[in-house]
XYZ file of C-alpha atoms in Angstrom:
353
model
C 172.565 -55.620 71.238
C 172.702 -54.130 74.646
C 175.076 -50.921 73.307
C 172.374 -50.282 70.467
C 169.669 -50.222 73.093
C 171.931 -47.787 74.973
C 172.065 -45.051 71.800
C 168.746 -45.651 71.085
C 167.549 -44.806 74.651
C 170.327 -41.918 74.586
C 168.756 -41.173 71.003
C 165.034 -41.246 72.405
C 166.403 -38.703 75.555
C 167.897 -36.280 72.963
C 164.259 -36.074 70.453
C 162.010 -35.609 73.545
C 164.495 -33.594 75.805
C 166.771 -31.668 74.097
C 165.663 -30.874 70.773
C 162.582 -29.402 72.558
C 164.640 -27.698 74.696
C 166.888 -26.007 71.844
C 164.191 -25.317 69.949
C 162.681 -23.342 72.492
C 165.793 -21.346 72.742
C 166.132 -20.573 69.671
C 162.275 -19.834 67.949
C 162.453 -17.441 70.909
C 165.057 -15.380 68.727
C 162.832 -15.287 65.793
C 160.593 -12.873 63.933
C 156.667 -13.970 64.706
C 156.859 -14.695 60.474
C 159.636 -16.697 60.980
C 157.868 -19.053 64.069
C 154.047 -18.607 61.714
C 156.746 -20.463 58.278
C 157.953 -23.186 60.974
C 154.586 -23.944 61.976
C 153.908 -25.572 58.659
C 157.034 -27.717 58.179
C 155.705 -30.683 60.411
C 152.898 -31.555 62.722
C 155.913 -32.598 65.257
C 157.259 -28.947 65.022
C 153.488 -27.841 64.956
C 152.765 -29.015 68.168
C 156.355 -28.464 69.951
C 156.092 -24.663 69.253
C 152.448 -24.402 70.181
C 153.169 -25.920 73.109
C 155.393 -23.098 74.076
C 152.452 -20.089 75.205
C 155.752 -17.548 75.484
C 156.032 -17.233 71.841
C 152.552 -16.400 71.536
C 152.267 -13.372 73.654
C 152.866 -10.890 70.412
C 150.524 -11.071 67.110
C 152.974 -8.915 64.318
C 150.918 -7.628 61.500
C 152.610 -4.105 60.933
C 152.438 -3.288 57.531
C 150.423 -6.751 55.981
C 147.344 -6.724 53.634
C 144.428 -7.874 54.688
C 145.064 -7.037 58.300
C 141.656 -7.109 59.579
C 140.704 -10.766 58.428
C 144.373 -11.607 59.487
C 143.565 -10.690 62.847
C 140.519 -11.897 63.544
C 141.547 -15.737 62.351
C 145.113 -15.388 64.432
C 142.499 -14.426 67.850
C 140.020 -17.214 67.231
C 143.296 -19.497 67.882
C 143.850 -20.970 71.423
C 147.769 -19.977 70.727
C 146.547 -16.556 70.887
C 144.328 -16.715 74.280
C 147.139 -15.249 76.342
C 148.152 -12.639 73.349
C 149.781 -9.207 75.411
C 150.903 -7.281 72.311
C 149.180 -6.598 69.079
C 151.309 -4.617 66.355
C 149.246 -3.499 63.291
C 151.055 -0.112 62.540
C 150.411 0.905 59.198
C 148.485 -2.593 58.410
C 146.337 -2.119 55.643
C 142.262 -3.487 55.463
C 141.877 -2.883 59.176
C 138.290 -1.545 59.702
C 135.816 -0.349 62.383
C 133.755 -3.451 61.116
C 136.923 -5.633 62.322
C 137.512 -4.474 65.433
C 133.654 -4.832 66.218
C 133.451 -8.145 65.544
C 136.723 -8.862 67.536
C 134.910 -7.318 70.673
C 132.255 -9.745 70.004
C 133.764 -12.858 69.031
C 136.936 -12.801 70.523
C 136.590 -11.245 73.978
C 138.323 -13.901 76.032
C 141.843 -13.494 74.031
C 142.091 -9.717 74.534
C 141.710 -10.206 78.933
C 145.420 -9.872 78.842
C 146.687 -7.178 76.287
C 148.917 -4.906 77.439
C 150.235 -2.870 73.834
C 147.943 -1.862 71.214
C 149.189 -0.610 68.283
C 147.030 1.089 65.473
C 149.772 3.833 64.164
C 148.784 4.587 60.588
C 145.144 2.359 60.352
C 143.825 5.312 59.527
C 140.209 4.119 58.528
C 139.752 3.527 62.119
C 137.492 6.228 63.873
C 135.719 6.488 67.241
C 133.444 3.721 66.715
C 136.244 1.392 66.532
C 137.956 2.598 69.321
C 134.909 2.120 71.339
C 134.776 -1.531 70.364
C 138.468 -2.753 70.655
C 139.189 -0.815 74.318
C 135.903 -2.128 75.827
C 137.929 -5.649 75.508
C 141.329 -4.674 76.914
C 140.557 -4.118 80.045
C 144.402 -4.262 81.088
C 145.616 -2.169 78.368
C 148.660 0.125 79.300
C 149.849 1.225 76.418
C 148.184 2.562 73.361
C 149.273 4.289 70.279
C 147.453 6.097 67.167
C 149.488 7.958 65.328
C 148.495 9.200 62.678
C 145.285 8.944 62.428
C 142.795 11.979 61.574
C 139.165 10.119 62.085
C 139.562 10.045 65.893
C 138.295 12.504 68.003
C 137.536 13.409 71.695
C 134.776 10.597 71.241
C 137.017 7.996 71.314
C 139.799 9.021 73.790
C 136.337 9.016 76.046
C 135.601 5.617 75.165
C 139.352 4.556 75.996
C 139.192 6.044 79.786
C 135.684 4.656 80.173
C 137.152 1.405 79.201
C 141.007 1.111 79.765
C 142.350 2.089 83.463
C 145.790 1.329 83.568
C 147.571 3.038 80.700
C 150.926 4.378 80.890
C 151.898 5.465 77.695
C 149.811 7.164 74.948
C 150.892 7.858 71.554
C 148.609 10.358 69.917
C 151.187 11.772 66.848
C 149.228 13.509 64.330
C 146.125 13.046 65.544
C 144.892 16.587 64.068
C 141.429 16.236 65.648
C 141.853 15.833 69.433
C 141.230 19.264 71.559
C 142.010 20.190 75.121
C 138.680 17.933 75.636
C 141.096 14.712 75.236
C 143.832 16.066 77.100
C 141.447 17.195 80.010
C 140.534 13.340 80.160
C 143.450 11.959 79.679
C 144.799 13.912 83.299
C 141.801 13.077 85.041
C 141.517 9.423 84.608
C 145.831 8.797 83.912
C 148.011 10.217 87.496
C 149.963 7.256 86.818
C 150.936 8.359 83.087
C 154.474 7.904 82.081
C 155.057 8.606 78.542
C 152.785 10.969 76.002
C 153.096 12.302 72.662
C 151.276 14.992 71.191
C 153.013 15.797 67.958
C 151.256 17.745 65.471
C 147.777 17.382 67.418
C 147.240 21.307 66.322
C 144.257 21.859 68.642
C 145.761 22.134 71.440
C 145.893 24.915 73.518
C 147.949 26.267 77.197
C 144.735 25.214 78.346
C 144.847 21.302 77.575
C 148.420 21.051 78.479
C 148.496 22.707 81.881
C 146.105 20.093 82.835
C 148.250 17.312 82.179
C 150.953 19.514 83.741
C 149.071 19.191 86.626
C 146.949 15.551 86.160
C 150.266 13.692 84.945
C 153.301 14.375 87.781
C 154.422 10.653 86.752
C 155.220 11.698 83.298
C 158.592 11.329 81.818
C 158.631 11.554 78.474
C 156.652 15.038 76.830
C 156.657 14.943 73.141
C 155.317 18.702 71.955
C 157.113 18.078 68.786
C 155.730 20.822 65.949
C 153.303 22.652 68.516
C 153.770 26.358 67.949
C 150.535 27.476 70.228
C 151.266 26.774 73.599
C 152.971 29.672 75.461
C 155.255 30.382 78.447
C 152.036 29.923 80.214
C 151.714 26.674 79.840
C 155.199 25.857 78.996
C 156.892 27.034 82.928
C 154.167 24.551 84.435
C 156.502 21.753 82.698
C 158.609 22.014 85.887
C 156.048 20.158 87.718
C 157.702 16.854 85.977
C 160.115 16.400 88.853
C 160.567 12.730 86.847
C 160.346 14.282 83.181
C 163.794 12.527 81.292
C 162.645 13.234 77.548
C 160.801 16.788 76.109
C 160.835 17.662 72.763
C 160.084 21.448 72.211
C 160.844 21.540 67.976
C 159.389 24.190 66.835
C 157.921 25.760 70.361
C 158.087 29.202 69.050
C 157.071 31.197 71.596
C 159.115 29.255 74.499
C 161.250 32.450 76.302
C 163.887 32.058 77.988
C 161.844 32.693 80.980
C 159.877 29.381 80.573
C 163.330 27.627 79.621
C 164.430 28.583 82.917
C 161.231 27.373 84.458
C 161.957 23.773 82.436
C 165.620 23.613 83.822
C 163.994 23.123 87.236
C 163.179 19.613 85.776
C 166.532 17.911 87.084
C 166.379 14.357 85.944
C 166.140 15.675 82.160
C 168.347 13.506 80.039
C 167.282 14.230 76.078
C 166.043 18.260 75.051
C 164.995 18.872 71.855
C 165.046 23.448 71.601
C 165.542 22.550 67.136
C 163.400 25.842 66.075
C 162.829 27.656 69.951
C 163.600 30.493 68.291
C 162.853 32.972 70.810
C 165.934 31.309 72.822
C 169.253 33.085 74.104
C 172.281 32.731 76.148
C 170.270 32.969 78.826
C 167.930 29.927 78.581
C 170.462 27.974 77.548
C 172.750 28.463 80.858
C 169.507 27.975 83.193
C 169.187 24.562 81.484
C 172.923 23.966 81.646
C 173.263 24.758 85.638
C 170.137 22.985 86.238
C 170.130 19.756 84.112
C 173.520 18.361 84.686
C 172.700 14.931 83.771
C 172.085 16.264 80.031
C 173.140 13.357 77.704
C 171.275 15.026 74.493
C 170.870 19.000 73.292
C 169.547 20.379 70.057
C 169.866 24.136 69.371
C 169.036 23.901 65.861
C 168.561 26.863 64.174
C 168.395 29.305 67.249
C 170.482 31.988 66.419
C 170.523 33.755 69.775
C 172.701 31.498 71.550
C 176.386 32.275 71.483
C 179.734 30.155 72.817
C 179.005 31.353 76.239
C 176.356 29.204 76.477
C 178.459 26.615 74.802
C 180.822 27.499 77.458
C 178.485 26.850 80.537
C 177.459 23.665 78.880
C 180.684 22.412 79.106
C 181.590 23.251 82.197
C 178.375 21.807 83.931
C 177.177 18.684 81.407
C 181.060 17.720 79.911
C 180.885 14.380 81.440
C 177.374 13.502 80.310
C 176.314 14.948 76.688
C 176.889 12.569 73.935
C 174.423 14.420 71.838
C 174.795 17.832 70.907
C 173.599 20.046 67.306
C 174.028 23.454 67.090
C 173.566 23.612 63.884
C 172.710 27.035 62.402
C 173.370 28.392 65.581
C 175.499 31.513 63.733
C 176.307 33.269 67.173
C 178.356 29.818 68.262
C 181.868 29.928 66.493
C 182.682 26.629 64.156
C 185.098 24.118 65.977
C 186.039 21.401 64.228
C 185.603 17.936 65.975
C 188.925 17.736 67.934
C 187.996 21.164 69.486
C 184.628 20.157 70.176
C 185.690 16.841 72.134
C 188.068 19.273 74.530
C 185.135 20.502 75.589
C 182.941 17.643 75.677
C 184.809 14.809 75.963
C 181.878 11.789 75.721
C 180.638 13.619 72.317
C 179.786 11.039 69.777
C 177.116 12.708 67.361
C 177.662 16.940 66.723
C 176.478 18.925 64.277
C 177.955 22.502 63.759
C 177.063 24.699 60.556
C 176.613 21.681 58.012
């Protein structure tokens, strides 16, 4: 009798210990659908995995139906009070309407959210950015790609309303002007990471000012911009911190602003794909100035020859894994042995596919 009331109190130790204890472990390791399916297997499991505000902190609805409704229920939950991440790219039947009544109904759970995500929810417009920023007062990073209903209205709402952001994702948003950029540098020093793909508007004008506003930036995404100029483009080397600039497609970038960008020492990743206006001689500036290059694309420049191949190598060897010179015709094919002699960490090349 006394042994079974030994592995029964051993028994009792494991179910209010241990189990817990694993479980913890290991919900932590699953998808937010995964943890929302275990929540309706038992009111045991129910309440062990509420109990755990960690698991909590993200609300997943990227790509659901219904997203709006879904959102609003998930926030009126005290599971959700804490919630720093919400994730609704490309979730569909998310409205203005929505995020207004989250401002008004669900204030208290937004306090603490740090991520927004709206990439693709493109029946959002200024109105709703109005409403949803006014109740993330600690929001740092915010993304919209995508999205042509937003204008210079609602970036003004979000540095009325949102102080601390770091990182801005504004991809394809075809309606912003030099207006949004001009806010963005006055109200973000502190900005780390912004990307301006396809926002057409945009002029020298708008980017020098976050050239100037921004010195914390390091990551520039100018993916698909052909209007900006050497003017604004030599101001880049401002960004003594800048580790990421893509320039696809920068078609008037000289190899007098290239040489002005090589200033920017700490540049890992350089994206030239389409700089067509390129030669040797950008190419070398950037070679004897960024010497901690890990990636290079020289797509379709054909200006560049192997001599600035040649510098490349004998500067960045050691550090680029990256490198596509694809349609580069000046640079001589080498097959991938050849290649690796003169950049021996190589592991992804492209040459004349």
């Amino acid at each position: 009798m006394e042994g079974e009331d030994v592995e029964a109190a051993k028994e009792g130790t494991w179910s209010r210990e241990t189990i817990p204890k694993v479980l913890k472990i290991v919900s932590s390791r699953l998808s937010q659908r995964d943890l929302i399916s275990l929540l309706l297997v038992s009111p045991w499991l129910n309440g062990t995995l509420v109990s755990y505000p960690s698991l909590w902190l993200l609300l997943d609805l990227r790509e659901m139906n219904n997203a709006g409704n879904r959102l609003i229920a998930a926030l009126s939950l005290p599971r959700y009070r804490h919630v720093k991440q919400i994730n609704l790219e490309f979730a569909q039947d998310i409205e203005d309407k929505h995020l207004e009544l989250i401002k008004n109904k669900c204030l208290d759970s937004l306090q603490n959210l740090e991520v927004l995500n709206l990439n693709g929810c493109q029946k959002i417009s200024d109105k709703g950015i109005e409403a949803i920023t006014s109740a993330c007062p600690n929001l740092k990073v915010f993304s919209i790609y995508w999205n042509v209903r937003v204008t210079d209205i609602g970036i003004a709402h979000l540095v009325k309303n949102c102080k601390h952001i770091v990182d801005l994702n504004f991809s394809g948003c075809k309606n912003l002007s030099d207006n949004s950029l001009q806010l963005v540098a006055q109200n973000y020093p502190e900005l780390e990471l912004l990307n301006l793909t396809r926002c057409v508007k945009l002029t020298d004008s708008g980017l020098q000012q976050i050239l100037h506003g921004c010195p914390c930036l390091h990551s520039l995404n100018l993916y698909a911009l052909s209007s900006f100029t050497d003017e604004a483009y030599k101001r880049i080397s401002f960004l003594s911190h800048l580790k990421f600039l893509d320039l696809c497609g920068g078609q008037n970038l000289s190899d007098e602003g290239l040489s002005c960008i090589a200033r920017c020492k700490s540049l890992l990743s350089l994206n030239l794909t389409w700089c067509v206006r390129i030669t040797d001689v950008g190419v070398i500036a950037v070679a004897q100035g960024c010497t901690s290059l890990e990636f290079l694309s020289l797509f379709g420049i054909v200006g560049v020859t192997d001599k600035c191949l040649e510098s490349l190598s004998r500067t960045c060897s050691n550090t680029i894994t990256t490198l596509d010179v694809n349609g580069c015709i000046g640079i001589k094919k080498r097959s991938r042995d050849e290649l690796l002699q003169l950049f021996p960490k190589l592991q992804c090349f492209k040459v004349h596919s």
